[in-house]
Amino acid sequence: MWNNMTMYKKISGTNDFLDNNQQLNYFDYFGISGADINTMIVLMRANLNNISAFKNELAEKIHFLFNSYVTKIQTKTGAVVKAVSNNALETNQAYVTTALYLGIRLLAQEFVMLTNVDKVTYKTPITVFKFNQESHTYRAYLKSIRCFYESLTAWTLQLLNFDKNTASNFNFMDQMIAARVFDLKPYKKLFMLIWMSGYVNQMIAANEFQEHLGVENKKTCTLNDDALNPINFDPLFEDSPGYASADDLAILTRFRQWIDHSFIDNLKDNKTAALAKIPYNDEISVADYFDLLKIIAITFYDNSVFDFKNHQDDFINLIFDRGKQKYSVQVIKKVFLELVYLQQGLTSGEVFNNFADFGSYKKPILSFSDNLNYHYLCAFPEIILMGSYCQKEFVLIAENVKTNVLTQFQALVRSSVDKVFYKIPKRFSNMTTYIPSTIPFFSNKYVEGETGSFPSIIIYEKNLNKCLIIIENFYQESARLWTDEKNAMNLLVGKNPKFMSILNQTYYAWFKDFKKLRKSLKIPKDAEIEIVIAVNRSLKIKPKITVEDCVVYIIDIALIDHFLTNFIYKR
């Protein structure tokens, strides 16, 4: 019986690689020690004021080191193989890039494993180097894997020769691992440069986003002493009302412990069910598409490379049979070809910055061809499975399908949220809820066609004599590694932050009519009115902000239950 963790040939625990069933430390595969991690953090910190120049310096060093390794490679046995001819250079380059791709596979296998384990019972320790007492969670570990995976893939795709030598190495990679041919540790310095490159790209993107937001006094990201979470985005929020101090972050940490996981799981189940009803094309649904990706992954289990030039129909028919003839040959071929990465002449930076479109999440199958004599396609199940997970999680599918999926997902989020709100009066006798469209104060404005952001629901808490106007500000799924920070910046930072736009269209737009609002709600004249911006992600910002005379809460919708039962009663 196939499941995601038996669909690939496990590499960790073989060839002297750390066994990820016993401990988690992906750095160990590459020979990167705690001292090396410290060196990388120190180097990035020393170059914060010239981060763009440092990015270029990293690129130059990566190319230089790679070329030096190709000129003179060291095998696991310690033998040094010098290139003395063009053929030898091509052979050595194939060997080194195969080693790089082996690193990609190791990262992908850990990612697939950790996204499929039972989150309740899984207890394998994370043994990554710690500077002090920083917390290393599975979530942080997965995010760190993704950053290194994307950077390593982007660079490897640029350094690969898509030739017959490399295709042959990829074809026999598992046998070469079994024969203990590979050792990644001699390439440690190259892996360290590529690891730093991933985080440097993020910092540059975050710094540049300030320009997009019209920030006049631009700040710079700094570095944490944390192997899994090295970027500190906090300085970018220093001039915003939502800047979270150390005390605020401590409150947030305690607050997030009360996330309603049943709400999240139920929403996830509803999204999965919705995919079965959304068409991917004329013949299959989006759910069928992801099922087909799994079948394609299984098909690459025994052979990672096949001759597409001469045996295209045979391979498509093999997928057809593996899928028990559920999908037509035409559909299989169309979906299969969509997954093929064709060498597009992109730089590693272009691939990394647009990984969702050009990277191996959507393009996990590599094409090796001279367009004349041979055409081989190569893939490994774990790369396809990781890509499938990320495509599904972040909706990385064709734009015409993506729009439909995101619309359906947004509707599901709102429906789930409404159910939470509508249960409030039944659970809490001290709270009354109001649907804005049924209240004259708002319904008249709807009819009159006035512009403004109308609330999702209004809650009056009689013991506190407090009226909470809840406004939704939900974000679309995104594969961006710093997406939470970007969403928070968009909400709080710049000349015209979304936060102030929401207030201007709600609180300040209605301010003169608050007497009418209280009268419509039939609540006391002295009832406090506060705004709650409900978001669908936990943002690293203050949960309570006061702007002039207005109190605003910014709350993850999965925390709304704890917010109403506990948080609003605390000073």
mmCIF file of C-alpha atoms in Angstrom, residues 49 51-52 202-221 236 482 486 489-490 493-497:
data_model
loop_
_atom_site.group_PDB
_atom_site.id
_atom_site.type_symbol
_atom_site.label_atom_id
_atom_site.label_comp_id
_atom_site.label_asym_id
_atom_site.label_seq_id
_atom_site.Cartn_x
_atom_site.Cartn_y
_atom_site.Cartn_z
ATOM 1 C CA ASN A 49 24.415 47.832 5.316
ATOM 2 C CA ILE A 51 23.267 43.613 1.511
ATOM 3 C CA SER A 52 22.840 43.963 -2.282
ATOM 4 C CA GLN A 202 14.521 37.503 1.429
ATOM 5 C CA MET A 203 16.055 40.465 3.256
ATOM 6 C CA ILE A 204 16.568 42.373 0.013
ATOM 7 C CA ALA A 205 12.977 41.700 -1.066
ATOM 8 C CA ALA A 206 11.636 42.878 2.313
ATOM 9 C CA ASN A 207 13.795 46.008 2.224
ATOM 10 C CA GLU A 208 12.625 46.799 -1.322
ATOM 11 C CA PHE A 209 8.978 46.296 -0.368
ATOM 12 C CA GLN A 210 9.324 49.350 1.878
ATOM 13 C CA GLU A 211 9.864 51.442 -1.272
ATOM 14 C CA HIS A 212 6.650 50.014 -2.735
ATOM 15 C CA LEU A 213 4.820 51.096 0.428
ATOM 16 C CA GLY A 214 6.285 54.605 0.245
ATOM 17 C CA VAL A 215 8.310 54.351 3.442
ATOM 18 C CA GLU A 216 10.465 57.475 3.757
ATOM 19 C CA ASN A 217 12.688 56.448 6.668
ATOM 20 C CA LYS A 218 13.550 52.960 5.433
ATOM 21 C CA LYS A 219 14.816 50.389 7.902
ATOM 22 C CA THR A 220 16.913 47.270 7.404
ATOM 23 C CA CYS A 221 16.272 43.712 8.542
ATOM 24 C CA LEU A 236 10.782 47.313 9.553
ATOM 25 C CA TRP A 482 8.230 35.935 4.309
ATOM 26 C CA LYS A 486 4.785 41.109 4.016
ATOM 27 C CA MET A 489 3.921 45.384 6.482
ATOM 28 C CA ASN A 490 1.069 45.914 4.028
ATOM 29 C CA VAL A 493 3.758 50.200 7.296
ATOM 30 C CA GLY A 494 4.107 53.104 4.868
ATOM 31 C CA LYS A 495 2.339 56.326 3.916
ATOM 32 C CA ASN A 496 -1.072 54.737 3.384
ATOM 33 C CA PRO A 497 -1.126 51.454 5.301
#
